[in-house]
PDB file of C-alpha atoms and ligand atoms in Angstrom:
ATOM      1  CA  MET A   1       0.000   0.000   0.000  1.00  0.00           C
ATOM      2  CA  SER A   2       1.348   3.458  -0.842  1.00  0.00           C
ATOM      3  CA  GLU A   3       2.218   5.803   2.016  1.00  0.00           C
ATOM      4  CA  ARG A   4       1.989   9.637   1.834  1.00  0.00           C
ATOM      5  CA  ILE A   5       4.035  12.138   3.846  1.00  0.00           C
ATOM      6  CA  TYR A   6       3.959  15.937   3.736  1.00  0.00           C
ATOM      7  CA  LEU A   7       7.661  16.466   3.089  1.00  0.00           C
ATOM      8  CA  LEU A   8       8.334  19.918   1.637  1.00  0.00           C
ATOM      9  CA  PRO A   9       6.896  23.131   3.137  1.00  0.00           C
ATOM     10  CA  LEU A  10       5.548  25.894   0.868  1.00  0.00           C
ATOM     11  CA  TRP A  11       8.509  28.254   1.414  1.00  0.00           C
ATOM     12  CA  LEU A  12      10.942  25.570   0.226  1.00  0.00           C
ATOM     13  CA  ARG A  13       8.913  24.833  -2.904  1.00  0.00           C
ATOM     14  CA  LEU A  14       8.542  28.537  -3.723  1.00  0.00           C
ATOM     15  CA  TRP A  15      12.293  29.025  -3.180  1.00  0.00           C
ATOM     16  CA  HIS A  16      13.094  26.017  -5.392  1.00  0.00           C
ATOM     17  CA  TRP A  17      11.016  27.053  -8.407  1.00  0.00           C
ATOM     18  CA  THR A  18      12.045  30.736  -8.193  1.00  0.00           C
ATOM     19  CA  ASN A  19      15.679  29.610  -7.929  1.00  0.00           C
ATOM     20  CA  ALA A  20      15.282  27.270 -10.936  1.00  0.00           C
ATOM     21  CA  THR A  21      13.652  30.041 -13.039  1.00  0.00           C
ATOM     22  CA  LEU A  22      16.409  32.527 -12.169  1.00  0.00           C
ATOM     23  CA  ILE A  23      19.163  29.992 -12.875  1.00  0.00           C
ATOM     24  CA  ILE A  24      17.717  29.111 -16.292  1.00  0.00           C
ATOM     25  CA  THR A  25      17.423  32.863 -17.090  1.00  0.00           C
ATOM     26  CA  LEU A  26      21.023  33.454 -15.944  1.00  0.00           C
ATOM     27  CA  ALA A  27      22.317  30.434 -17.896  1.00  0.00           C
ATOM     28  CA  VAL A  28      20.657  31.561 -21.161  1.00  0.00           C
ATOM     29  CA  THR A  29      21.718  35.220 -20.852  1.00  0.00           C
ATOM     30  CA  GLY A  30      25.159  34.247 -19.488  1.00  0.00           C
ATOM     31  CA  MET A  31      25.798  31.982 -22.495  1.00  0.00           C
ATOM     32  CA  SER A  32      24.613  34.785 -24.813  1.00  0.00           C
ATOM     33  CA  LEU A  33      27.189  37.108 -23.246  1.00  0.00           C
ATOM     34  CA  HIS A  34      30.061  34.626 -23.049  1.00  0.00           C
ATOM     35  CA  PHE A  35      29.678  33.296 -26.595  1.00  0.00           C
ATOM     36  CA  SER A  36      28.574  36.659 -28.014  1.00  0.00           C
ATOM     37  CA  ASN A  37      28.690  36.853 -31.780  1.00  0.00           C
ATOM     38  CA  PRO A  38      27.265  39.791 -33.778  1.00  0.00           C
ATOM     39  CA  ALA A  39      26.237  37.379 -36.553  1.00  0.00           C
ATOM     40  CA  PHE A  40      24.136  35.245 -34.216  1.00  0.00           C
ATOM     41  CA  HIS A  41      22.835  35.906 -30.731  1.00  0.00           C
ATOM     42  CA  LEU A  42      20.548  33.959 -28.450  1.00  0.00           C
ATOM     43  CA  VAL A  43      19.568  37.208 -26.667  1.00  0.00           C
ATOM     44  CA  GLU A  44      20.616  40.656 -27.997  1.00  0.00           C
ATOM     45  CA  PHE A  45      23.804  41.730 -26.130  1.00  0.00           C
ATOM     46  CA  SER A  46      22.645  44.854 -24.237  1.00  0.00           C
ATOM     47  CA  LEU A  47      19.332  43.166 -23.337  1.00  0.00           C
ATOM     48  CA  ALA A  48      21.243  40.081 -22.117  1.00  0.00           C
ATOM     49  CA  VAL A  49      23.425  42.358 -19.910  1.00  0.00           C
ATOM     50  CA  ARG A  50      20.368  43.983 -18.331  1.00  0.00           C
ATOM     51  CA  ILE A  51      18.488  40.727 -17.738  1.00  0.00           C
ATOM     52  CA  HIS A  52      21.633  38.985 -16.395  1.00  0.00           C
ATOM     53  CA  ASN A  53      22.317  41.818 -13.919  1.00  0.00           C
ATOM     54  CA  ILE A  54      18.731  41.972 -12.636  1.00  0.00           C
ATOM     55  CA  ALA A  55      18.385  38.165 -12.357  1.00  0.00           C
ATOM     56  CA  GLY A  56      21.833  38.004 -10.685  1.00  0.00           C
ATOM     57  CA  VAL A  57      20.879  40.505  -7.966  1.00  0.00           C
ATOM     58  CA  ALA A  58      17.548  38.658  -7.498  1.00  0.00           C
ATOM     59  CA  LEU A  59      19.429  35.332  -7.158  1.00  0.00           C
ATOM     60  CA  ALA A  60      21.842  36.851  -4.602  1.00  0.00           C
ATOM     61  CA  SER A  61      18.865  38.017  -2.481  1.00  0.00           C
ATOM     62  CA  LEU A  62      17.093  34.665  -2.917  1.00  0.00           C
ATOM     63  CA  TYR A  63      20.261  32.873  -1.836  1.00  0.00           C
ATOM     64  CA  GLY A  64      20.299  34.991   1.341  1.00  0.00           C
ATOM     65  CA  PHE A  65      16.690  33.924   1.945  1.00  0.00           C
ATOM     66  CA  PHE A  66      17.630  30.252   1.343  1.00  0.00           C
ATOM     67  CA  VAL A  67      20.459  30.338   3.933  1.00  0.00           C
ATOM     68  CA  ILE A  68      18.353  32.122   6.583  1.00  0.00           C
ATOM     69  CA  ALA A  69      15.200  30.015   6.022  1.00  0.00           C
ATOM     70  CA  ASN A  70      17.247  26.787   6.114  1.00  0.00           C
ATOM     71  CA  ALA A  71      18.969  27.870   9.339  1.00  0.00           C
ATOM     72  CA  VAL A  72      15.727  28.949  11.044  1.00  0.00           C
ATOM     73  CA  SER A  73      13.653  25.920   9.940  1.00  0.00           C
ATOM     74  CA  GLY A  74      16.409  23.367  10.634  1.00  0.00           C
ATOM     75  CA  ASN A  75      16.267  22.158   6.997  1.00  0.00           C
ATOM     76  CA  TRP A  76      20.063  22.771   6.751  1.00  0.00           C
ATOM     77  CA  TRP A  77      20.554  19.523   8.676  1.00  0.00           C
ATOM     78  CA  GLN A  78      19.246  17.572   5.640  1.00  0.00           C
ATOM     79  CA  TYR A  79      22.291  18.805   3.703  1.00  0.00           C
ATOM     80  CA  VAL A  80      24.818  17.366   6.170  1.00  0.00           C
ATOM     81  CA  PRO A  81      26.053  13.938   5.031  1.00  0.00           C
ATOM     82  CA  LYS A  82      25.817  11.721   8.108  1.00  0.00           C
ATOM     83  CA  PRO A  83      28.334   9.016   9.016  1.00  0.00           C
ATOM     84  CA  PRO A  84      28.830   6.094   9.246  1.00  0.00           C
ATOM     85  CA  GLY A  85      29.294   4.671   5.743  1.00  0.00           C
ATOM     86  CA  ILE A  86      28.757   7.850   3.678  1.00  0.00           C
ATOM     87  CA  LEU A  87      31.010   6.634   0.839  1.00  0.00           C
ATOM     88  CA  GLU A  88      29.464   3.182   0.833  1.00  0.00           C
ATOM     89  CA  ARG A  89      25.922   4.617   0.701  1.00  0.00           C
ATOM     90  CA  CYS A  90      26.946   7.054  -2.088  1.00  0.00           C
ATOM     91  CA  TRP A  91      28.330   4.122  -4.064  1.00  0.00           C
ATOM     92  CA  LYS A  92      25.137   2.076  -3.493  1.00  0.00           C
ATOM     93  CA  GLN A  93      23.050   5.020  -4.756  1.00  0.00           C
ATOM     94  CA  THR A  94      25.312   5.595  -7.796  1.00  0.00           C
ATOM     95  CA  ARG A  95      25.129   1.893  -8.655  1.00  0.00           C
ATOM     96  CA  TYR A  96      21.328   2.062  -8.400  1.00  0.00           C
ATOM     97  CA  TYR A  97      21.128   5.117 -10.741  1.00  0.00           C
ATOM     98  CA  CYS A  98      23.522   3.574 -13.302  1.00  0.00           C
ATOM     99  CA  TRP A  99      22.401  -0.047 -13.133  1.00  0.00           C
ATOM    100  CA  GLY A 100      19.776  -1.076 -10.573  1.00  0.00           C
ATOM    101  CA  VAL A 101      17.044   1.244 -11.813  1.00  0.00           C
ATOM    102  CA  PHE A 102      17.219  -0.353 -15.287  1.00  0.00           C
ATOM    103  CA  LYS A 103      16.924  -3.812 -13.726  1.00  0.00           C
ATOM    104  CA  GLY A 104      13.787  -2.902 -11.776  1.00  0.00           C
ATOM    105  CA  GLU A 105      15.586  -2.987  -8.384  1.00  0.00           C
ATOM    106  CA  ARG A 106      14.084  -1.134  -5.428  1.00  0.00           C
ATOM    107  CA  GLU A 107      15.587   2.211  -4.336  1.00  0.00           C
ATOM    108  CA  PRO A 108      18.345   1.423  -1.806  1.00  0.00           C
ATOM    109  CA  TYR A 109      17.063   4.082   0.561  1.00  0.00           C
ATOM    110  CA  LYS A 110      13.612   5.230   1.775  1.00  0.00           C
ATOM    111  CA  VAL A 111      12.633   8.912   2.124  1.00  0.00           C
ATOM    112  CA  THR A 112      11.513   9.892   5.646  1.00  0.00           C
ATOM    113  CA  LEU A 113      10.597  13.226   7.220  1.00  0.00           C
ATOM    114  CA  GLU A 114      13.858  13.155   9.223  1.00  0.00           C
ATOM    115  CA  THR A 115      16.067  12.117   6.287  1.00  0.00           C
ATOM    116  CA  ASN A 116      14.765  13.474   3.011  1.00  0.00           C
ATOM    117  CA  PHE A 117      18.012  13.068   1.009  1.00  0.00           C
ATOM    118  CA  ASN A 118      19.973   9.920   0.279  1.00  0.00           C
ATOM    119  CA  ALA A 119      23.740  10.182   0.995  1.00  0.00           C
ATOM    120  CA  LEU A 120      24.610  11.124  -2.607  1.00  0.00           C
ATOM    121  CA  GLN A 121      21.972  13.875  -2.664  1.00  0.00           C
ATOM    122  CA  ALA A 122      23.234  15.258   0.675  1.00  0.00           C
ATOM    123  CA  VAL A 123      26.847  15.414  -0.578  1.00  0.00           C
ATOM    124  CA  VAL A 124      25.973  16.921  -3.983  1.00  0.00           C
ATOM    125  CA  TYR A 125      23.295  19.346  -2.729  1.00  0.00           C
ATOM    126  CA  TRP A 126      25.661  20.509   0.045  1.00  0.00           C
ATOM    127  CA  PHE A 127      28.497  21.032  -2.463  1.00  0.00           C
ATOM    128  CA  VAL A 128      26.272  22.961  -4.906  1.00  0.00           C
ATOM    129  CA  MET A 129      24.208  25.009  -2.430  1.00  0.00           C
ATOM    130  CA  TYR A 130      26.854  25.859   0.155  1.00  0.00           C
ATOM    131  CA  LEU A 131      30.026  26.027  -1.973  1.00  0.00           C
ATOM    132  CA  VAL A 132      29.484  26.453  -5.723  1.00  0.00           C
ATOM    133  CA  LEU A 133      26.353  28.658  -5.806  1.00  0.00           C
ATOM    134  CA  PRO A 134      27.694  31.196  -3.239  1.00  0.00           C
ATOM    135  CA  LEU A 135      30.943  31.303  -5.260  1.00  0.00           C
ATOM    136  CA  THR A 136      28.988  32.143  -8.433  1.00  0.00           C
ATOM    137  CA  VAL A 137      26.933  34.757  -6.556  1.00  0.00           C
ATOM    138  CA  VAL A 138      29.946  36.464  -4.917  1.00  0.00           C
ATOM    139  CA  THR A 139      32.026  36.532  -8.131  1.00  0.00           C
ATOM    140  CA  GLY A 140      28.971  37.826 -10.033  1.00  0.00           C
ATOM    141  CA  LEU A 141      28.498  40.646  -7.504  1.00  0.00           C
ATOM    142  CA  LEU A 142      32.224  41.511  -7.762  1.00  0.00           C
ATOM    143  CA  PHE A 143      31.758  41.786 -11.521  1.00  0.00           C
ATOM    144  CA  LEU A 144      28.799  44.093 -11.013  1.00  0.00           C
ATOM    145  CA  TYR A 145      30.643  46.218  -8.442  1.00  0.00           C
ATOM    146  CA  PRO A 146      34.296  45.905  -9.614  1.00  0.00           C
ATOM    147  CA  GLN A 147      35.422  48.623  -7.195  1.00  0.00           C
ATOM    148  CA  PHE A 148      35.279  45.888  -4.501  1.00  0.00           C
ATOM    149  CA  ALA A 149      37.438  43.446  -6.512  1.00  0.00           C
ATOM    150  CA  PRO A 150      41.167  43.287  -5.684  1.00  0.00           C
ATOM    151  CA  ASP A 151      43.333  45.399  -8.043  1.00  0.00           C
ATOM    152  CA  ASP A 152      45.572  42.469  -8.786  1.00  0.00           C
ATOM    153  CA  MET A 153      45.794  38.798  -7.822  1.00  0.00           C
ATOM    154  CA  PHE A 154      48.669  36.386  -8.530  1.00  0.00           C
ATOM    155  CA  GLY A 155      50.306  39.112 -10.647  1.00  0.00           C
ATOM    156  CA  VAL A 156      47.306  39.529 -12.984  1.00  0.00           C
ATOM    157  CA  ASP A 157      44.357  41.954 -13.023  1.00  0.00           C
ATOM    158  CA  GLY A 158      42.130  41.091 -10.035  1.00  0.00           C
ATOM    159  CA  LEU A 159      39.054  40.671 -12.252  1.00  0.00           C
ATOM    160  CA  LEU A 160      40.645  37.828 -14.225  1.00  0.00           C
ATOM    161  CA  PRO A 161      40.479  35.168 -11.440  1.00  0.00           C
ATOM    162  CA  VAL A 162      36.991  36.510 -10.603  1.00  0.00           C
ATOM    163  CA  ALA A 163      35.894  35.964 -14.228  1.00  0.00           C
ATOM    164  CA  LEU A 164      37.408  32.488 -14.333  1.00  0.00           C
ATOM    165  CA  LEU A 165      35.784  31.403 -11.052  1.00  0.00           C
ATOM    166  CA  HIS A 166      32.431  32.876 -12.140  1.00  0.00           C
ATOM    167  CA  TYR A 167      32.535  30.971 -15.433  1.00  0.00           C
ATOM    168  CA  LEU A 168      33.706  27.648 -13.931  1.00  0.00           C
ATOM    169  CA  SER A 169      31.288  27.678 -10.997  1.00  0.00           C
ATOM    170  CA  ALA A 170      28.387  28.606 -13.311  1.00  0.00           C
ATOM    171  CA  ALA A 171      29.361  25.708 -15.621  1.00  0.00           C
ATOM    172  CA  VAL A 172      29.250  23.329 -12.613  1.00  0.00           C
ATOM    173  CA  ILE A 173      25.756  24.601 -11.729  1.00  0.00           C
ATOM    174  CA  ILE A 174      24.514  24.083 -15.293  1.00  0.00           C
ATOM    175  CA  MET A 175      25.929  20.529 -15.368  1.00  0.00           C
ATOM    176  CA  PHE A 176      24.398  19.865 -11.939  1.00  0.00           C
ATOM    177  CA  ALA A 177      20.988  21.150 -13.157  1.00  0.00           C
ATOM    178  CA  ILE A 178      21.034  18.818 -16.193  1.00  0.00           C
ATOM    179  CA  ALA A 179      21.946  15.744 -14.081  1.00  0.00           C
ATOM    180  CA  HIS A 180      19.489  16.868 -11.365  1.00  0.00           C
ATOM    181  CA  ILE A 181      16.549  17.025 -13.800  1.00  0.00           C
ATOM    182  CA  TYR A 182      17.459  13.592 -15.226  1.00  0.00           C
ATOM    183  CA  LEU A 183      17.749  12.030 -11.741  1.00  0.00           C
ATOM    184  CA  GLY A 184      14.472  13.771 -10.847  1.00  0.00           C
ATOM    185  CA  THR A 185      12.746  11.260 -13.162  1.00  0.00           C
ATOM    186  CA  MET A 186      13.862   8.353 -10.954  1.00  0.00           C
ATOM    187  CA  GLY A 187      11.059   8.396  -8.402  1.00  0.00           C
ATOM    188  CA  THR A 188       8.342   5.733  -8.065  1.00  0.00           C
ATOM    189  CA  LYS A 189       7.026   7.029 -11.415  1.00  0.00           C
ATOM    190  CA  VAL A 190       8.780   9.354 -13.916  1.00  0.00           C
ATOM    191  CA  GLY A 191       6.827  12.385 -12.631  1.00  0.00           C
ATOM    192  CA  SER A 192       6.614  11.508  -8.896  1.00  0.00           C
ATOM    193  CA  LEU A 193       9.538  13.638  -7.630  1.00  0.00           C
ATOM    194  CA  PHE A 194       8.501  16.659  -9.743  1.00  0.00           C
ATOM    195  CA  LYS A 195       4.995  16.296  -8.286  1.00  0.00           C
ATOM    196  CA  THR A 196       6.477  16.256  -4.744  1.00  0.00           C
ATOM    197  CA  MET A 197       8.399  19.465  -5.515  1.00  0.00           C
ATOM    198  CA  ILE A 198       5.104  21.090  -6.598  1.00  0.00           C
ATOM    199  CA  THR A 199       2.646  19.768  -3.988  1.00  0.00           C
ATOM    200  CA  GLY A 200       4.992  19.004  -1.067  1.00  0.00           C
ATOM    201  CA  TRP A 201       3.540  15.475  -0.718  1.00  0.00           C
ATOM    202  CA  HIS A 202       5.817  12.480  -1.121  1.00  0.00           C
ATOM    203  CA  GLU A 203       4.400   9.067  -2.015  1.00  0.00           C
ATOM    204  CA  HIS A 204       6.112   5.691  -1.815  1.00  0.00           C
TER     205      HIS A 204
HETATM  206  C1  HEM B 301      13.860  23.216 -14.123  1.00  0.00           C
HETATM  207  C2  HEM B 301      14.837  22.887 -13.305  1.00  0.00           C
HETATM  208  C3  HEM B 301      14.699  21.990 -12.101  1.00  0.00           C
HETATM  209  C4  HEM B 301      13.867  20.940 -11.869  1.00  0.00           C
HETATM  210  C5  HEM B 301      12.815  20.359 -12.827  1.00  0.00           C
HETATM  211  C6  HEM B 301      14.134  20.437 -10.524  1.00  0.00           C
HETATM  212  C7  HEM B 301      13.511  19.377  -9.907  1.00  0.00           C
HETATM  213  C8  HEM B 301      13.661  19.006  -8.582  1.00  0.00           C
HETATM  214  C9  HEM B 301      12.969  17.932  -7.906  1.00  0.00           C
HETATM  215  C10 HEM B 301      11.978  17.001  -8.588  1.00  0.00           C
HETATM  216  C11 HEM B 301      13.360  17.902  -6.619  1.00  0.00           C
HETATM  217  C12 HEM B 301      12.847  16.955  -5.525  1.00  0.00           C
HETATM  218  C13 HEM B 301      13.601  15.689  -5.548  1.00  0.00           C
HETATM  219  C14 HEM B 301      14.829  15.749  -4.736  1.00  0.00           C
HETATM  220  O1  HEM B 301      14.745  15.952  -3.507  1.00  0.00           O
HETATM  221  O2  HEM B 301      15.915  15.589  -5.313  1.00  0.00           O
HETATM  222  C15 HEM B 301      14.322  18.950  -6.436  1.00  0.00           C
HETATM  223  C16 HEM B 301      14.969  19.273  -5.243  1.00  0.00           C
HETATM  224  C17 HEM B 301      15.995  20.171  -5.125  1.00  0.00           C
HETATM  225  N1  HEM B 301      16.524  20.950  -6.142  1.00  0.00           N
HETATM  226 FE1  HEM B 301      15.834  21.065  -8.049  1.00  0.00          FE
HETATM  227  N2  HEM B 301      15.118  21.211  -9.979  1.00  0.00           N
HETATM  228  C18 HEM B 301      15.514  22.150 -10.919  1.00  0.00           C
HETATM  229  C19 HEM B 301      16.500  23.086 -10.785  1.00  0.00           C
HETATM  230  C20 HEM B 301      17.315  23.212  -9.673  1.00  0.00           C
HETATM  231  C21 HEM B 301      18.467  24.096  -9.580  1.00  0.00           C
HETATM  232  C22 HEM B 301      18.952  24.994 -10.710  1.00  0.00           C
HETATM  233  C23 HEM B 301      18.988  23.951  -8.315  1.00  0.00           C
HETATM  234  C24 HEM B 301      20.171  24.606  -7.674  1.00  0.00           C
HETATM  235  C25 HEM B 301      21.127  25.224  -8.279  1.00  0.00           C
HETATM  236  C26 HEM B 301      18.158  22.974  -7.619  1.00  0.00           C
HETATM  237  C27 HEM B 301      18.372  22.564  -6.316  1.00  0.00           C
HETATM  238  C28 HEM B 301      17.580  21.675  -5.629  1.00  0.00           C
HETATM  239  C29 HEM B 301      17.730  21.377  -4.218  1.00  0.00           C
HETATM  240  C30 HEM B 301      18.775  21.966  -3.274  1.00  0.00           C
HETATM  241  C31 HEM B 301      16.721  20.457  -3.903  1.00  0.00           C
HETATM  242  C32 HEM B 301      16.421  19.897  -2.514  1.00  0.00           C
HETATM  243  C33 HEM B 301      15.550  20.895  -1.766  1.00  0.00           C
HETATM  244  C34 HEM B 301      15.201  20.458  -0.341  1.00  0.00           C
HETATM  245  O3  HEM B 301      14.370  19.533  -0.194  1.00  0.00           O
HETATM  246  O4  HEM B 301      15.757  21.040   0.624  1.00  0.00           O
HETATM  247  N3  HEM B 301      17.170  22.547  -8.473  1.00  0.00           N
HETATM  248  N4  HEM B 301      14.485  19.612  -7.650  1.00  0.00           N
END
């Protein structure tokens, strides 16, 4: 018999979908700027600059909300990979995604209210949300307000390492988002996890 739990509060779902919309907007305009070509553009250059700046400031504020709301609600604890056997559980989960799921095996781990993420999710979500995303946000803000960037770093113009880190961290987020959407199809049914992220109710 299927069991239903109310897993994700409204604020978390609203944060998630606003965050996803902003990141898609930033990825499209960011790629337009980085690979700008007068002969072909995804979004016209000056429009892409304006949209990227506005969405970037909105994402920085939303990230502040995410950190505070997670701290206040206690949801931050979900992101902490818990010993013992973190590596072993990550491996079990990876094996399931690459092999077991195609063989009709059961998920190695059950979602509960106390432990929403499997070990692999905890490690990856922690890495993206508490390391890579803040790096993209801070380097983006330094680009917007270059007066706060160091004049030089490692013997080169201070904005060069900022640009490199902004580009690399944004690329990691885009790759994460693609894998994340694919793995999002691996619930009980193809649409189950997306439904949970919309309604808050988890079924298994
Ligand atoms: C259109 C794009 C996206 C879709 C369809 C999507 C889908 C989902 C789904 C189905 C879940 C619930 C399953 C799970 O717990 O893994 C989820 C959770 C999550 N997603 Fe996404 N996502 C998208 C974009 C993003 C982006 C861009 C980020 C961050 C950069 C992100 C970060 C997260 C996080 C941190 C959670 C866990 C939230 C929590 O329960 O505390 N997602 N997403």
